[in-house]
mmCIF file of C-alpha atoms in Angstrom:
data_model
loop_
_atom_site.group_PDB
_atom_site.id
_atom_site.type_symbol
_atom_site.label_atom_id
_atom_site.label_comp_id
_atom_site.label_asym_id
_atom_site.label_seq_id
_atom_site.Cartn_x
_atom_site.Cartn_y
_atom_site.Cartn_z
ATOM 1 C CA MET X 139 -34.589 -8.485 -6.508
ATOM 2 C CA ILE X 140 -34.956 -5.669 -4.138
ATOM 3 C CA ALA X 141 -35.008 -8.023 -1.193
ATOM 4 C CA ALA X 142 -31.703 -9.535 -2.283
ATOM 5 C CA GLN X 143 -30.176 -6.096 -2.829
ATOM 6 C CA ALA X 144 -31.437 -5.045 0.679
ATOM 7 C CA LYS X 145 -29.955 -8.252 2.256
ATOM 8 C CA LEU X 146 -26.535 -7.566 0.429
ATOM 9 C CA VAL X 147 -26.372 -3.885 1.843
ATOM 10 C CA TYR X 148 -27.187 -5.209 5.347
ATOM 11 C CA GLN X 149 -24.444 -7.643 5.157
ATOM 12 C CA LEU X 150 -22.067 -5.221 3.709
ATOM 13 C CA ASN X 151 -22.764 -2.689 6.531
ATOM 14 C CA LYS X 152 -22.262 -5.477 9.115
ATOM 15 C CA TYR X 153 -19.026 -6.311 7.406
ATOM 16 C CA TYR X 154 -18.061 -2.647 7.610
ATOM 17 C CA ASN X 155 -18.986 -2.328 11.307
ATOM 18 C CA GLU X 156 -17.187 -5.640 12.275
ATOM 19 C CA ARG X 157 -14.275 -6.187 9.850
ATOM 20 C CA CYS X 158 -13.476 -2.711 8.408
ATOM 21 C CA GLN X 159 -13.691 -0.775 11.669
ATOM 22 C CA THR X 160 -11.402 -3.504 13.421
ATOM 23 C CA ARG X 161 -9.025 -3.014 10.496
ATOM 24 C CA LYS X 162 -9.077 0.860 10.884
ATOM 25 C CA ALA X 163 -8.566 0.545 14.699
ATOM 26 C CA ALA X 164 -5.601 -1.779 14.283
ATOM 27 C CA ILE X 165 -4.008 0.404 11.658
ATOM 28 C CA ALA X 166 -4.488 3.548 13.777
ATOM 29 C CA LYS X 167 -2.665 1.884 16.533
ATOM 30 C CA THR X 168 0.057 0.834 14.299
ATOM 31 C CA ILE X 169 0.450 4.359 13.008
ATOM 32 C CA ARG X 170 0.767 5.767 16.493
ATOM 33 C CA GLU X 171 3.639 3.220 17.133
ATOM 34 C CA VAL X 172 5.303 3.822 13.784
ATOM 35 C CA CYS X 173 5.126 7.586 13.911
ATOM 36 C CA LYS X 174 6.868 7.826 17.288
ATOM 37 C CA VAL X 175 9.782 6.129 15.823
ATOM 38 C CA VAL X 176 9.768 7.976 12.402
ATOM 39 C CA SER X 177 9.342 11.460 13.978
ATOM 40 C CA ASP X 178 12.355 10.665 16.278
ATOM 41 C CA VAL X 179 14.459 9.744 13.209
ATOM 42 C CA LEU X 180 13.309 12.778 11.340
ATOM 43 C CA LYS X 181 14.096 15.041 14.288
ATOM 44 C CA GLU X 182 17.581 13.811 14.125
ATOM 45 C CA VAL X 183 17.718 14.457 10.336
ATOM 46 C CA GLU X 184 16.593 17.971 10.766
ATOM 47 C CA VAL X 185 19.406 18.665 13.353
ATOM 48 C CA GLN X 186 21.870 17.563 10.695
ATOM 49 C CA GLU X 187 20.184 19.136 7.713
ATOM 50 C CA PRO X 188 17.599 21.842 8.295
ATOM 51 C CA ARG X 189 16.425 21.868 4.642
ATOM 52 C CA PHE X 190 14.618 18.325 5.395
ATOM 53 C CA ILE X 191 11.945 19.379 7.769
ATOM 54 C CA SER X 192 9.447 16.739 8.814
ATOM 55 C CA SER X 193 5.944 17.349 7.660
ATOM 56 C CA LEU X 194 4.553 14.513 9.991
ATOM 57 C CA SER X 195 2.104 16.186 12.360
ATOM 58 C CA GLU X 196 -0.409 14.915 14.938
ATOM 59 C CA ILE X 197 -3.923 16.546 14.554
ATOM 60 C CA GLU X 198 -6.596 15.420 16.974
ATOM 61 C CA ALA X 199 -5.040 11.943 17.489
ATOM 62 C CA ARG X 200 -4.589 11.635 13.699
ATOM 63 C CA TYR X 201 -1.348 11.717 11.876
ATOM 64 C CA GLU X 202 -1.105 13.981 8.751
ATOM 65 C CA GLY X 203 1.532 13.100 6.327
ATOM 66 C CA MET X 204 1.260 9.436 6.341
ATOM 67 C CA GLU X 205 -0.274 7.196 3.632
ATOM 68 C CA VAL X 206 -1.303 3.676 4.438
ATOM 69 C CA ILE X 207 -0.106 1.246 1.773
ATOM 70 C CA SER X 208 -1.229 -1.929 3.679
ATOM 71 C CA PRO X 209 -1.551 -2.709 7.292
ATOM 72 C CA ASN X 210 2.247 -3.238 7.565
ATOM 73 C CA GLU X 211 3.399 -0.755 5.032
ATOM 74 C CA PHE X 212 3.434 3.027 5.058
ATOM 75 C CA GLU X 213 4.585 6.131 3.290
ATOM 76 C CA VAL X 214 5.533 9.438 4.877
ATOM 77 C CA VAL X 215 5.766 12.383 2.410
ATOM 78 C CA LEU X 216 8.346 14.870 3.550
ATOM 79 C CA TYR X 217 7.564 18.250 1.931
ATOM 80 C CA LEU X 218 10.548 20.298 0.815
ATOM 81 C CA ASN X 219 10.778 24.046 0.650
ATOM 82 C CA GLN X 220 11.237 26.547 -2.173
ATOM 83 C CA MET X 221 10.480 25.217 -5.476
ATOM 84 C CA GLY X 222 9.941 28.724 -6.974
ATOM 85 C CA VAL X 223 13.112 28.967 -8.921
ATOM 86 C CA PHE X 224 12.109 25.957 -11.135
ATOM 87 C CA ASN X 225 9.854 25.349 -14.046
ATOM 88 C CA PHE X 226 7.551 22.306 -13.925
ATOM 89 C CA VAL X 227 8.283 20.434 -17.270
ATOM 90 C CA ASP X 228 5.649 17.757 -17.948
ATOM 91 C CA ASP X 229 5.886 16.814 -21.740
ATOM 92 C CA GLY X 230 4.705 13.334 -21.532
ATOM 93 C CA SER X 231 7.933 11.569 -22.418
ATOM 94 C CA LEU X 232 8.065 10.045 -18.934
ATOM 95 C CA PRO X 233 4.653 8.669 -18.140
ATOM 96 C CA GLY X 234 3.654 9.599 -14.543
ATOM 97 C CA CYS X 235 6.791 11.808 -14.096
ATOM 98 C CA ALA X 236 7.868 15.337 -14.635
ATOM 99 C CA VAL X 237 11.091 17.164 -14.137
ATOM 100 C CA LEU X 238 12.073 20.484 -12.522
ATOM 101 C CA LYS X 239 14.226 22.769 -14.569
ATOM 102 C CA LEU X 240 15.865 26.024 -13.462
ATOM 103 C CA SER X 241 13.806 29.033 -14.810
ATOM 104 C CA ASP X 242 15.395 30.859 -17.585
ATOM 105 C CA GLY X 243 17.961 33.431 -16.198
ATOM 106 C CA ARG X 244 17.769 32.083 -12.851
ATOM 107 C CA LYS X 245 21.137 31.442 -11.262
ATOM 108 C CA ARG X 246 21.793 27.913 -9.670
ATOM 109 C CA SER X 247 23.135 29.654 -6.610
ATOM 110 C CA MET X 248 19.500 31.233 -5.995
ATOM 111 C CA SER X 249 18.303 27.853 -5.219
ATOM 112 C CA LEU X 250 18.206 26.178 -1.710
ATOM 113 C CA TRP X 251 19.040 23.021 -3.456
ATOM 114 C CA VAL X 252 21.967 24.279 -5.420
ATOM 115 C CA GLU X 253 24.145 21.008 -5.163
ATOM 116 C CA PHE X 254 21.384 18.784 -6.500
ATOM 117 C CA ILE X 255 21.036 20.770 -9.705
ATOM 118 C CA THR X 256 22.520 19.036 -12.879
ATOM 119 C CA ALA X 257 24.741 20.655 -15.535
ATOM 120 C CA SER X 258 21.634 20.824 -17.693
ATOM 121 C CA GLY X 259 19.676 22.698 -15.066
ATOM 122 C CA TYR X 260 17.453 19.924 -13.698
ATOM 123 C CA LEU X 261 16.720 19.481 -10.124
ATOM 124 C CA SER X 262 17.711 15.880 -9.730
ATOM 125 C CA ALA X 263 15.195 13.863 -7.620
ATOM 126 C CA ARG X 264 17.853 11.010 -7.371
ATOM 127 C CA LYS X 265 20.576 13.091 -5.932
ATOM 128 C CA ILE X 266 18.259 14.701 -3.264
ATOM 129 C CA ARG X 267 16.990 11.183 -2.426
ATOM 130 C CA SER X 268 20.635 9.866 -2.223
ATOM 131 C CA ARG X 269 21.607 12.791 0.139
ATOM 132 C CA PHE X 270 18.557 12.155 2.275
ATOM 133 C CA GLN X 271 19.228 8.463 2.441
ATOM 134 C CA THR X 272 22.719 9.193 4.013
ATOM 135 C CA LEU X 273 21.081 11.495 6.434
ATOM 136 C CA VAL X 274 18.466 8.961 7.624
ATOM 137 C CA ALA X 275 21.060 6.231 7.970
ATOM 138 C CA GLN X 276 23.059 8.422 10.249
ATOM 139 C CA ALA X 277 19.911 9.436 12.224
ATOM 140 C CA VAL X 278 18.841 5.746 12.597
ATOM 141 C CA ASP X 279 22.262 5.085 14.371
ATOM 142 C CA LYS X 280 21.657 8.098 16.741
ATOM 143 C CA CYS X 281 17.981 8.217 17.438
ATOM 144 C CA SER X 282 16.504 6.642 20.795
ATOM 145 C CA TYR X 283 14.765 3.858 18.878
ATOM 146 C CA ARG X 284 17.974 2.594 17.227
ATOM 147 C CA ASP X 285 17.282 -1.006 18.804
ATOM 148 C CA VAL X 286 13.981 -1.401 16.811
ATOM 149 C CA VAL X 287 14.549 0.344 13.401
ATOM 150 C CA LYS X 288 16.842 -0.293 10.612
ATOM 151 C CA MET X 289 17.360 0.797 7.016
ATOM 152 C CA VAL X 290 16.040 -1.326 4.301
ATOM 153 C CA ALA X 291 19.090 -2.061 2.026
ATOM 154 C CA ASP X 292 19.356 -2.882 -1.717
ATOM 155 C CA THR X 293 17.110 0.166 -2.745
ATOM 156 C CA SER X 294 17.624 3.730 -3.635
ATOM 157 C CA GLU X 295 14.450 4.596 -1.751
ATOM 158 C CA VAL X 296 14.511 5.607 1.878
ATOM 159 C CA LYS X 297 12.763 2.817 3.761
ATOM 160 C CA LEU X 298 12.919 1.877 7.432
ATOM 161 C CA ARG X 299 11.996 -1.444 8.951
ATOM 162 C CA ILE X 300 10.551 -1.159 12.397
ATOM 163 C CA ARG X 301 10.188 -3.926 15.018
ATOM 164 C CA GLU X 302 10.820 -6.359 11.975
ATOM 165 C CA ARG X 303 7.111 -5.854 11.399
ATOM 166 C CA TYR X 304 6.441 -2.719 9.496
ATOM 167 C CA VAL X 305 8.020 -1.008 6.662
ATOM 168 C CA VAL X 306 7.875 2.944 6.318
ATOM 169 C CA GLN X 307 9.016 4.680 3.134
ATOM 170 C CA ILE X 308 10.033 8.227 3.669
ATOM 171 C CA THR X 309 9.785 10.241 0.440
ATOM 172 C CA PRO X 310 10.963 13.776 -0.225
ATOM 173 C CA ALA X 311 8.373 15.693 -2.074
ATOM 174 C CA PHE X 312 7.306 19.194 -3.419
ATOM 175 C CA LYS X 313 3.697 20.402 -3.134
ATOM 176 C CA CYS X 314 2.376 22.008 -6.206
ATOM 177 C CA THR X 315 -0.693 24.056 -5.825
ATOM 178 C CA GLY X 316 -2.372 26.441 -8.395
ATOM 179 C CA ILE X 317 -1.091 24.443 -11.470
ATOM 180 C CA TRP X 318 -2.249 21.268 -13.118
ATOM 181 C CA PRO X 319 -0.188 18.830 -15.050
ATOM 182 C CA ARG X 320 -0.449 18.844 -18.914
ATOM 183 C CA SER X 321 -0.342 14.956 -18.850
ATOM 184 C CA ALA X 322 -3.686 15.092 -16.661
ATOM 185 C CA ALA X 323 -5.290 17.741 -18.990
ATOM 186 C CA GLN X 324 -7.734 15.333 -20.451
ATOM 187 C CA TRP X 325 -9.550 15.218 -16.926
ATOM 188 C CA PRO X 326 -12.338 15.683 -16.607
ATOM 189 C CA MET X 327 -13.624 14.097 -19.723
ATOM 190 C CA PRO X 328 -16.070 16.642 -21.429
ATOM 191 C CA HIS X 329 -18.879 13.984 -21.940
ATOM 192 C CA ILE X 330 -19.063 12.848 -18.273
ATOM 193 C CA PRO X 331 -21.061 14.978 -15.828
ATOM 194 C CA TRP X 332 -19.093 13.861 -12.688
ATOM 195 C CA PRO X 333 -17.774 15.493 -10.627
ATOM 196 C CA GLY X 334 -19.151 18.826 -11.810
ATOM 197 C CA PRO X 335 -17.362 22.211 -12.460
ATOM 198 C CA ASN X 336 -17.191 23.395 -8.880
ATOM 199 C CA ARG X 337 -15.613 20.183 -7.531
ATOM 200 C CA VAL X 338 -13.224 20.114 -10.544
ATOM 201 C CA ALA X 339 -12.068 23.573 -9.774
ATOM 202 C CA GLU X 340 -11.496 22.707 -6.060
ATOM 203 C CA VAL X 341 -9.506 19.591 -7.092
ATOM 204 C CA LYS X 342 -7.442 21.408 -9.475
ATOM 205 C CA ALA X 343 -6.601 24.115 -6.870
ATOM 206 C CA GLU X 344 -5.617 21.234 -4.425
ATOM 207 C CA GLY X 345 -2.889 20.509 -6.925
ATOM 208 C CA PHE X 346 -0.635 17.458 -6.620
ATOM 209 C CA ASN X 347 2.738 16.354 -5.271
ATOM 210 C CA LEU X 348 6.160 15.645 -6.907
ATOM 211 C CA LEU X 349 7.599 12.678 -5.205
ATOM 212 C CA SER X 350 11.387 11.621 -5.308
ATOM 213 C CA LYS X 351 11.066 7.884 -5.586
ATOM 214 C CA GLU X 352 11.884 5.265 -8.236
ATOM 215 C CA CYS X 353 9.322 5.581 -11.147
ATOM 216 C CA TYR X 354 7.962 2.107 -12.195
ATOM 217 C CA SER X 355 6.965 3.313 -15.606
ATOM 218 C CA LEU X 356 10.755 3.881 -16.269
ATOM 219 C CA THR X 357 12.054 0.606 -14.905
ATOM 220 C CA GLY X 358 14.661 -0.700 -17.316
ATOM 221 C CA LYS X 359 14.885 2.421 -19.260
ATOM 222 C CA GLN X 360 18.069 4.076 -18.750
ATOM 223 C CA SER X 361 18.007 7.740 -19.546
ATOM 224 C CA SER X 362 19.678 10.813 -17.947
ATOM 225 C CA ALA X 363 16.222 12.416 -17.312
ATOM 226 C CA GLU X 364 15.106 9.174 -15.466
ATOM 227 C CA SER X 365 17.138 9.805 -12.367
ATOM 228 C CA ASP X 366 16.167 13.545 -12.403
ATOM 229 C CA ALA X 367 12.408 12.867 -12.731
ATOM 230 C CA TRP X 368 9.943 13.287 -10.115
ATOM 231 C CA VAL X 369 6.725 11.171 -9.719
ATOM 232 C CA LEU X 370 3.326 12.723 -9.930
ATOM 233 C CA GLN X 371 0.950 11.988 -7.017
ATOM 234 C CA PHE X 372 -2.601 13.069 -6.626
ATOM 235 C CA SER X 373 -3.669 11.852 -3.226
ATOM 236 C CA GLU X 374 -5.252 15.039 -1.948
ATOM 237 C CA ALA X 375 -7.203 15.497 -5.131
ATOM 238 C CA GLU X 376 -8.455 11.856 -5.092
ATOM 239 C CA ASN X 377 -9.511 12.036 -1.459
ATOM 240 C CA ARG X 378 -11.525 15.260 -2.182
ATOM 241 C CA LEU X 379 -13.254 13.464 -5.066
ATOM 242 C CA LEU X 380 -14.351 10.567 -2.711
ATOM 243 C CA MET X 381 -15.924 12.687 0.004
ATOM 244 C CA ALA X 382 -19.623 12.328 -0.559
ATOM 245 C CA GLY X 383 -22.098 9.480 -0.453
ATOM 246 C CA CYS X 384 -20.939 5.955 0.545
ATOM 247 C CA ARG X 385 -17.711 6.303 -1.581
ATOM 248 C CA LYS X 386 -15.373 6.119 1.423
ATOM 249 C CA LYS X 387 -17.399 3.248 2.867
ATOM 250 C CA CYS X 388 -17.023 1.419 -0.271
ATOM 251 C CA LEU X 389 -13.271 2.133 -0.315
ATOM 252 C CA SER X 390 -12.825 0.770 3.080
ATOM 253 C CA ILE X 391 -14.751 -2.588 2.158
ATOM 254 C CA LEU X 392 -12.545 -2.894 -0.858
ATOM 255 C CA LYS X 393 -9.305 -2.436 1.232
ATOM 256 C CA THR X 394 -10.432 -4.844 3.882
ATOM 257 C CA LEU X 395 -11.321 -7.531 1.160
ATOM 258 C CA ARG X 396 -7.965 -6.885 -0.612
ATOM 259 C CA ASP X 397 -6.000 -7.332 2.733
ATOM 260 C CA ARG X 398 -7.859 -10.522 3.675
ATOM 261 C CA HIS X 399 -8.118 -12.281 0.342
ATOM 262 C CA LEU X 400 -6.083 -10.606 -2.400
ATOM 263 C CA GLU X 401 -2.614 -10.290 -0.675
ATOM 264 C CA LEU X 402 -1.014 -12.751 -3.203
ATOM 265 C CA PRO X 403 2.458 -13.697 -4.268
ATOM 266 C CA GLY X 404 4.108 -10.985 -6.722
ATOM 267 C CA GLN X 405 2.006 -8.334 -5.035
ATOM 268 C CA PRO X 406 -0.356 -7.791 -8.073
ATOM 269 C CA LEU X 407 -2.805 -5.726 -6.221
ATOM 270 C CA ASN X 408 -2.564 -2.828 -3.739
ATOM 271 C CA ASN X 409 -5.005 -0.521 -2.105
ATOM 272 C CA TYR X 410 -4.270 2.248 -4.698
ATOM 273 C CA HIS X 411 -5.698 -0.170 -7.427
ATOM 274 C CA MET X 412 -8.873 -0.285 -5.444
ATOM 275 C CA LYS X 413 -9.114 3.552 -5.067
ATOM 276 C CA THR X 414 -8.502 4.012 -8.843
ATOM 277 C CA LEU X 415 -11.228 1.734 -9.837
ATOM 278 C CA LEU X 416 -13.596 3.412 -7.337
ATOM 279 C CA LEU X 417 -12.794 6.784 -9.167
ATOM 280 C CA TYR X 418 -13.761 5.225 -12.442
ATOM 281 C CA GLU X 419 -16.946 3.669 -11.034
ATOM 282 C CA CYS X 420 -17.814 7.379 -9.945
ATOM 283 C CA GLU X 421 -17.611 8.471 -13.561
ATOM 284 C CA LYS X 422 -19.789 5.406 -14.683
ATOM 285 C CA HIS X 423 -22.418 6.404 -12.036
ATOM 286 C CA PRO X 424 -22.228 10.197 -11.921
ATOM 287 C CA ARG X 425 -25.547 10.909 -9.951
ATOM 288 C CA GLU X 426 -25.333 11.283 -6.192
ATOM 289 C CA THR X 427 -28.375 9.113 -5.782
ATOM 290 C CA ASP X 428 -26.148 6.238 -7.339
ATOM 291 C CA TRP X 429 -24.026 6.617 -4.163
ATOM 292 C CA ASP X 430 -26.811 6.396 -1.678
ATOM 293 C CA GLU X 431 -26.247 3.542 1.059
ATOM 294 C CA SER X 432 -28.848 1.549 -0.684
ATOM 295 C CA CYS X 433 -26.596 1.189 -3.814
ATOM 296 C CA LEU X 434 -23.418 0.015 -1.948
ATOM 297 C CA GLY X 435 -23.827 -3.484 -3.184
ATOM 298 C CA ASP X 436 -24.182 -2.476 -6.746
ATOM 299 C CA ARG X 437 -21.240 -0.132 -6.637
ATOM 300 C CA LEU X 438 -19.018 -2.918 -4.901
ATOM 301 C CA ASN X 439 -19.991 -5.491 -7.373
ATOM 302 C CA GLY X 440 -19.328 -3.072 -10.429
ATOM 303 C CA ILE X 441 -15.760 -2.282 -9.026
ATOM 304 C CA LEU X 442 -14.936 -6.066 -8.452
ATOM 305 C CA LEU X 443 -16.042 -6.924 -12.006
ATOM 306 C CA GLN X 444 -14.131 -4.045 -13.396
ATOM 307 C CA LEU X 445 -10.976 -5.183 -11.397
ATOM 308 C CA ILE X 446 -11.410 -8.762 -12.971
ATOM 309 C CA SER X 447 -11.512 -7.158 -16.464
ATOM 310 C CA CYS X 448 -8.392 -5.098 -15.785
ATOM 311 C CA LEU X 449 -6.619 -8.094 -14.287
ATOM 312 C CA GLN X 450 -7.500 -10.144 -17.363
ATOM 313 C CA CYS X 451 -6.443 -7.416 -19.869
ATOM 314 C CA ARG X 452 -3.194 -6.765 -17.684
ATOM 315 C CA ARG X 453 -3.889 -3.014 -17.814
ATOM 316 C CA CYS X 454 -5.099 -0.716 -15.129
ATOM 317 C CA PRO X 455 -4.814 3.068 -16.224
ATOM 318 C CA HIS X 456 -4.048 5.670 -13.609
ATOM 319 C CA TYR X 457 -7.171 7.776 -13.104
ATOM 320 C CA PHE X 458 -5.624 11.142 -13.755
ATOM 321 C CA LEU X 459 -2.718 10.003 -16.078
ATOM 322 C CA PRO X 460 -4.253 7.346 -18.439
ATOM 323 C CA ASN X 461 -1.017 6.795 -20.179
ATOM 324 C CA LEU X 462 0.311 5.322 -16.953
ATOM 325 C CA ASP X 463 -0.468 1.557 -16.467
ATOM 326 C CA LEU X 464 -0.687 0.787 -12.724
ATOM 327 C CA PHE X 465 0.005 -2.999 -13.574
ATOM 328 C CA GLN X 466 3.176 -2.182 -15.321
ATOM 329 C CA GLY X 467 6.028 -4.646 -14.167
ATOM 330 C CA LYS X 468 3.592 -6.918 -12.528
ATOM 331 C CA PRO X 469 4.278 -10.671 -13.372
ATOM 332 C CA HIS X 470 1.400 -11.976 -15.528
ATOM 333 C CA SER X 471 0.991 -15.104 -13.532
ATOM 334 C CA ALA X 472 0.320 -12.988 -10.588
ATOM 335 C CA LEU X 473 -2.276 -10.798 -12.410
ATOM 336 C CA GLU X 474 -3.884 -14.132 -13.571
ATOM 337 C CA ALA X 475 -3.989 -15.467 -10.097
ATOM 338 C CA ALA X 476 -5.607 -12.245 -8.863
ATOM 339 C CA ALA X 477 -8.209 -12.288 -11.497
ATOM 340 C CA LYS X 478 -9.305 -16.020 -10.496
ATOM 341 C CA GLN X 479 -9.223 -15.002 -6.817
ATOM 342 C CA THR X 480 -11.213 -11.763 -7.462
ATOM 343 C CA TRP X 481 -13.735 -13.795 -9.469
ATOM 344 C CA ARG X 482 -14.173 -16.326 -6.712
ATOM 345 C CA LEU X 483 -14.834 -13.439 -4.191
ATOM 346 C CA ALA X 484 -17.216 -11.567 -6.457
ATOM 347 C CA ARG X 485 -19.167 -14.675 -7.247
ATOM 348 C CA GLU X 486 -19.507 -15.531 -3.479
ATOM 349 C CA ILE X 487 -20.721 -11.988 -2.616
ATOM 350 C CA LEU X 488 -23.166 -12.000 -5.409
ATOM 351 C CA THR X 489 -24.649 -15.333 -4.896
ATOM 352 C CA ASN X 490 -24.749 -15.317 -1.118
ATOM 353 C CA ALA X 491 -24.542 -12.231 0.802
ATOM 354 C CA LYS X 492 -24.139 -14.240 4.057
ATOM 355 C CA SER X 493 -20.830 -15.284 2.692
ATOM 356 C CA LEU X 494 -19.537 -11.996 4.034
ATOM 357 C CA ASP X 495 -19.687 -13.236 7.468
ATOM 358 C CA LYS X 496 -16.868 -15.605 6.712
ATOM 359 C CA LEU X 497 -14.765 -13.412 4.198
#
């Protein structure tokens, strides 16, 4: 048994050094190419409208402010200034979302975003996005890369298609530090020892983002609050939780397996599902010794089996917001196909570690 485990860990490390590192290098090269174009467009936006300042920055050859959705799909979060005159309202009526309402007694004119405030005092995410979309469309026509970049039509989101190969979504956002959403108040579960009080305090201080994007939990529900709502996002908090042990290596292997074998019609699975299930696996195995390199095979198998279970139940709860189902709106047939394919993958890895050479 131990020999089989050791063999699997050896093969996984080999897979990580060959496949995962190749994937990382290719994505890093793409990011450099894509960021040049996006920075140029955003510079043009800033000239027209100084309230939208690019938060994309290059630090030691790495770009901060860009999330990798898949090898051809990226998201740039553009942080906006001055949220101070608004109250953060998170009453759970819109899963995964919150609204920003003018603080009592504050005058609308005191806000930098005065023209995007609705009659009832909400800062409308949709209105800000709509204005931003117009500015980006104008900037695309003027920027020096106009031959290789165009706006993606038929969406209220701001998306650029670059060289017909890559799609970059640019999302206006507010950074919220020092507060924690009520809808995430159940975290951490009192009976689970991971991640421990110090790390919890760090994560909560790190806060979260409010994004202006279409909220998939509201698809099909027409309400006035829907267009004003902001989507909650916890990427910094999640990254902080995954820092120690072999967690990041495990995530890298999961992403590589997904890109190579689980990119299926209907897009049932993305890398965020992998990250979410990894966080749940951390709760199931709270001791740091469970995340030693020698346990990499066990952790990976645990996550793949949990993924199959979620796909079969057609439900994958968000880690911090359990009322939000990350499979909402996904076609059932696509989830079923993904469950079968994940099962084939897990069985192959479990029964024959050498199969990783071909995966």
